[in-house]
Amino acid sequence: MNNLRNGLKVQQRLTASVSVLLFGICLMLYGIHRDEMAVVLNKAVHICLECIGLG
Amino acid sequence: MKMMSENNIFHRISFSIKRKIIQIVAFGITNSHIGNFTQGKIYTGKWKNFCAPGLNCYSCPAASFACPIGALQAVNGSMNFDLSFYVTGFLLAIGVLFGRAICGFACPFGLIQELLNKIPSPKKKLPGWMKYIKYAILVIFVLCLPVLVTNYMGVGKPAFCEFICPAGMLEGSLPLLSTHPELRATIGPIFSIKLLMVIITIAGSIIFHRFFCKVFCPLGAIYGLLNRFSFFRLTIDRNLCVNCGKCARVCKMDVDPVKNCDSTECIRCGACVHACPKKALRLGFQK
């Protein structure tokens, strides 16, 4: 009985993990599709004065 | 024969040293443009389209990638977007693969804190309630303020970077101020707040193990919540466990793996696995 319960728990956990992973990948692809990477790049290639406590 | 002895040497290296080697390699990959320190500039190549998995200021001259928390605030606070699907998806994917093992193995700021903690001093434990501060910081400073407090153009400020993150000052501000005297004229009240945070973080990290990770880090908060679902995880064989308590005593993150292997505070450093006399704990990729 315990083995069956543990097996179910493992199965539920695996399903949740795979779902979150796929959801994350979908979000990432959608973000790339709507050009969020350009905002990230633009922020990252300039010295962000407020980030480093200046300005 | 030679290969066998090499294997033996590899197996003899303790897990903590292997982890330290991985941390140093991750630190090197995340900060590979060391030459920029002397030239007083930052790397501006295409790799900055991508986020590093750990906390590392993108205004650090050596930084190769964007900081995920900085990038999240930049997109959330930008004119065109209120939520970054790209960075949120990246954090979810990395978090569900590795959980807080990222903190334990790949975070440059985590390594800095661990080295600071090597400085001889009385070592203390933090009160349990302080671990909840990082969740408040995540919600208020990373998710809400950049979206809600905007200027006339609708652009929000990176509130976490501006007021809290000490990595920006340690890795970015101090090296750039030393090579750009003209930047010293821009020192204002924010600099004092950040300097205070740096002092608190350094002093805290000397006394408490990974003080910033435990109390302030919003990235640790995100990965911690995903520990429960992560593929890389800690498991316990309860048939082998004798409840000796050694694992809880050696844990520097104040976790008791017997009570909860998926604790949001566990950075998967493996100290408990090594301490277990019955080999009841296992760390790695598993179902």
Short mmCIF file of C-alpha atoms in Angstrom, two decimals, chain B residues 32-257:
data_model
loop_
_atom_site.label_atom_id
_atom_site.label_comp_id
_atom_site.label_asym_id
_atom_site.label_seq_id
_atom_site.Cartn_x
_atom_site.Cartn_y
_atom_site.Cartn_z
CA SER B 32 35.07 35.90 -18.50
CA HIS B 33 35.96 39.44 -19.63
CA ILE B 34 38.53 40.14 -16.94
CA GLY B 35 40.48 42.50 -19.23
CA ASN B 36 37.62 45.00 -19.12
CA PHE B 37 38.49 45.85 -15.50
CA THR B 38 41.65 47.67 -16.58
CA GLN B 39 39.97 49.28 -19.60
CA GLY B 40 37.00 50.51 -17.54
CA LYS B 41 34.35 49.24 -19.98
CA ILE B 42 31.75 46.47 -20.00
CA TYR B 43 31.25 43.61 -22.43
CA THR B 44 28.67 44.54 -25.09
CA GLY B 45 28.46 41.37 -27.19
CA LYS B 46 25.54 39.16 -28.18
CA TRP B 47 25.84 36.86 -25.16
CA LYS B 48 24.21 39.60 -23.15
CA ASN B 49 20.94 38.65 -24.84
CA PHE B 50 20.98 35.73 -22.41
CA CYS B 51 20.67 35.63 -18.65
CA ALA B 52 23.14 33.99 -16.31
CA PRO B 53 21.43 31.52 -13.98
CA GLY B 54 22.95 33.12 -10.86
CA LEU B 55 23.05 36.63 -9.45
CA ASN B 56 25.74 38.61 -11.30
CA CYS B 57 25.52 42.32 -12.12
CA TYR B 58 25.51 43.01 -15.87
CA SER B 59 27.28 46.29 -15.22
CA CYS B 60 30.29 44.38 -13.91
CA PRO B 61 33.09 44.93 -16.46
CA ALA B 62 33.78 41.18 -16.65
CA ALA B 63 30.14 40.02 -16.91
CA SER B 64 29.37 37.85 -19.96
CA PHE B 65 25.61 37.58 -19.49
CA ALA B 66 22.66 39.62 -18.26
CA CYS B 67 21.61 39.39 -14.61
CA PRO B 68 18.22 37.57 -14.48
CA ILE B 69 16.84 39.82 -11.73
CA GLY B 70 18.08 42.97 -13.48
CA ALA B 71 16.66 41.73 -16.79
CA LEU B 72 13.31 40.90 -15.18
CA GLN B 73 13.02 44.43 -13.79
CA ALA B 74 14.23 45.99 -17.05
CA VAL B 75 11.51 44.29 -19.10
CA ASN B 76 8.80 44.65 -16.43
CA GLY B 77 9.59 48.35 -16.15
CA SER B 78 9.98 49.03 -19.88
CA MET B 79 7.57 51.14 -21.92
CA ASN B 80 6.26 48.24 -24.01
CA PHE B 81 5.95 45.41 -21.49
CA ASP B 82 4.63 44.91 -17.95
CA LEU B 83 5.77 41.33 -17.53
CA SER B 84 8.79 39.56 -18.92
CA PHE B 85 7.74 36.21 -20.33
CA TYR B 86 11.29 35.59 -21.53
CA VAL B 87 12.98 35.98 -18.14
CA THR B 88 10.09 34.42 -16.17
CA GLY B 89 10.17 31.40 -18.50
CA PHE B 90 13.95 31.17 -18.20
CA LEU B 91 13.78 31.22 -14.40
CA LEU B 92 10.99 28.62 -14.34
CA ALA B 93 12.88 26.30 -16.72
CA ILE B 94 16.23 26.61 -14.94
CA GLY B 95 14.50 26.43 -11.55
CA VAL B 96 12.60 23.25 -12.34
CA LEU B 97 15.72 21.60 -13.75
CA PHE B 98 18.11 22.49 -10.92
CA GLY B 99 16.17 24.23 -8.11
CA ARG B 100 18.46 26.01 -5.65
CA ALA B 101 21.39 23.90 -6.82
CA ILE B 102 22.01 26.99 -8.97
CA CYS B 103 22.69 28.88 -5.72
CA GLY B 104 24.97 26.13 -4.48
CA PHE B 105 26.92 25.53 -7.68
CA ALA B 106 26.56 28.35 -10.21
CA CYS B 107 25.97 31.64 -8.42
CA PRO B 108 29.01 33.95 -8.43
CA PHE B 109 27.66 36.03 -5.54
CA GLY B 110 27.10 32.83 -3.53
CA LEU B 111 30.77 31.93 -3.99
CA ILE B 112 31.83 35.41 -2.86
CA GLN B 113 29.75 35.01 0.31
CA GLU B 114 31.15 31.54 1.01
CA LEU B 115 34.69 32.93 0.72
CA LEU B 116 33.79 35.82 3.04
CA ASN B 117 32.47 33.29 5.55
CA LYS B 118 35.93 31.69 5.65
CA ILE B 119 37.23 34.80 7.45
CA PRO B 120 37.74 33.73 11.07
CA SER B 121 34.97 35.10 13.29
CA PRO B 122 32.25 33.81 15.63
CA LYS B 123 29.68 32.03 13.39
CA LYS B 124 26.00 32.49 14.25
CA LYS B 125 22.60 31.28 13.06
CA LEU B 126 19.92 33.64 11.82
CA PRO B 127 16.42 33.70 13.35
CA GLY B 128 14.05 31.63 11.21
CA TRP B 129 11.69 34.49 10.36
CA MET B 130 14.43 36.37 8.45
CA LYS B 131 14.24 33.92 5.54
CA TYR B 132 10.82 35.37 4.65
CA ILE B 133 12.29 38.83 3.96
CA LYS B 134 13.50 37.70 0.52
CA TYR B 135 9.94 36.88 -0.58
CA ALA B 136 8.79 40.39 0.38
CA ILE B 137 11.75 41.81 -1.57
CA LEU B 138 10.85 39.67 -4.61
CA VAL B 139 7.24 40.85 -4.62
CA ILE B 140 7.79 44.51 -3.72
CA PHE B 141 11.12 45.47 -5.27
CA VAL B 142 11.37 43.11 -8.26
CA LEU B 143 7.76 42.57 -9.36
CA CYS B 144 5.72 45.57 -8.18
CA LEU B 145 7.83 48.74 -7.95
CA PRO B 146 9.33 48.61 -11.49
CA VAL B 147 5.79 48.32 -12.92
CA LEU B 148 3.90 50.66 -10.57
CA VAL B 149 6.39 53.50 -10.03
CA THR B 150 7.13 54.90 -13.48
CA ASN B 151 8.26 58.20 -14.94
CA TYR B 152 6.34 60.34 -17.45
CA MET B 153 7.41 57.99 -20.27
CA GLY B 154 6.09 54.93 -18.46
CA VAL B 155 9.53 53.57 -17.66
CA GLY B 156 10.02 52.06 -14.21
CA LYS B 157 13.24 51.92 -12.24
CA PRO B 158 14.99 48.68 -11.26
CA ALA B 159 14.14 49.12 -7.56
CA PHE B 160 15.95 45.99 -6.32
CA CYS B 161 19.15 46.92 -8.19
CA GLU B 162 18.86 50.55 -7.12
CA PHE B 163 18.24 50.14 -3.40
CA ILE B 164 19.18 46.63 -2.32
CA CYS B 165 21.53 44.62 -4.54
CA PRO B 166 25.11 44.82 -3.22
CA ALA B 167 26.45 42.90 -6.26
CA GLY B 168 26.08 46.00 -8.45
CA MET B 169 28.29 48.04 -6.17
CA LEU B 170 30.87 45.34 -5.47
CA GLU B 171 31.16 44.05 -9.05
CA GLY B 172 30.24 47.17 -11.02
CA SER B 173 30.45 50.44 -9.17
CA LEU B 174 33.77 50.09 -7.33
CA PRO B 175 35.76 48.83 -10.38
CA LEU B 176 34.22 51.47 -12.67
CA LEU B 177 34.75 54.31 -10.18
CA SER B 178 38.42 53.38 -9.95
CA THR B 179 38.89 53.67 -13.73
CA HIS B 180 36.44 56.53 -14.44
CA PRO B 181 37.16 59.55 -12.21
CA GLU B 182 34.36 61.49 -13.98
CA LEU B 183 31.80 59.02 -12.59
CA ARG B 184 32.68 60.11 -9.05
CA ALA B 185 30.76 63.35 -9.69
CA THR B 186 27.56 61.28 -9.97
CA ILE B 187 27.84 59.87 -6.45
CA GLY B 188 24.61 60.73 -4.64
CA PRO B 189 22.34 59.55 -1.82
CA ILE B 190 21.71 56.20 -3.57
CA PHE B 191 25.42 55.49 -3.29
CA SER B 192 25.21 55.78 0.52
CA ILE B 193 22.24 53.37 0.66
CA LYS B 194 24.05 50.88 -1.56
CA LEU B 195 27.28 51.26 0.40
CA LEU B 196 25.34 50.51 3.60
CA MET B 197 23.89 47.38 1.94
CA VAL B 198 27.41 46.31 0.89
CA ILE B 199 28.70 46.78 4.45
CA ILE B 200 25.71 44.88 5.92
CA THR B 201 26.18 42.07 3.36
CA ILE B 202 29.93 41.74 3.91
CA ALA B 203 29.64 41.86 7.71
CA GLY B 204 26.63 39.51 7.60
CA SER B 205 28.39 37.05 5.29
CA ILE B 206 31.42 36.87 7.58
CA ILE B 207 29.24 35.96 10.58
CA PHE B 208 26.37 34.06 8.93
CA HIS B 209 26.75 31.49 6.14
CA ARG B 210 25.36 32.98 2.88
CA PHE B 211 23.70 35.89 4.67
CA PHE B 212 22.48 37.61 1.48
CA CYS B 213 21.11 34.34 0.02
CA LYS B 214 19.18 33.60 3.21
CA VAL B 215 17.74 37.05 3.80
CA PHE B 216 17.69 39.22 0.68
CA CYS B 217 18.11 37.26 -2.55
CA PRO B 218 14.94 37.25 -4.72
CA LEU B 219 16.56 34.80 -7.13
CA GLY B 220 17.06 32.35 -4.25
CA ALA B 221 13.40 32.89 -3.35
CA ILE B 222 12.28 31.90 -6.87
CA TYR B 223 14.56 28.87 -7.11
CA GLY B 224 13.66 27.87 -3.53
CA LEU B 225 9.97 27.70 -4.39
CA LEU B 226 10.89 25.43 -7.32
CA ASN B 227 12.96 23.05 -5.14
CA ARG B 228 9.80 21.01 -4.63
CA PHE B 229 9.52 20.35 -8.39
CA SER B 230 13.16 20.28 -9.46
CA PHE B 231 14.68 17.31 -11.26
CA PHE B 232 18.01 17.78 -9.44
CA ARG B 233 17.11 17.06 -5.86
CA LEU B 234 17.84 15.53 -2.52
CA THR B 235 16.10 12.32 -1.48
CA ILE B 236 16.12 10.28 1.68
CA ASP B 237 15.77 6.54 2.09
CA ARG B 238 13.76 6.34 5.32
CA ASN B 239 14.55 2.64 5.67
CA LEU B 240 18.23 3.49 6.08
CA CYS B 241 17.85 6.69 8.15
CA VAL B 242 18.53 6.22 11.87
CA ASN B 243 17.57 9.80 12.85
CA CYS B 244 21.04 10.55 14.20
CA GLY B 245 20.65 14.23 13.30
CA LYS B 246 24.13 14.60 11.75
CA CYS B 247 22.69 15.93 8.49
CA ALA B 248 20.83 18.76 10.23
CA ARG B 249 23.88 19.64 12.34
CA VAL B 250 26.22 20.02 9.34
CA CYS B 251 23.73 22.01 7.25
CA LYS B 252 24.88 25.62 7.01
CA MET B 253 21.56 26.65 5.50
CA ASP B 254 19.79 25.53 8.72
CA VAL B 255 17.77 22.81 6.98
CA ASP B 256 16.83 19.44 8.46
CA PRO B 257 16.76 17.08 5.44
#
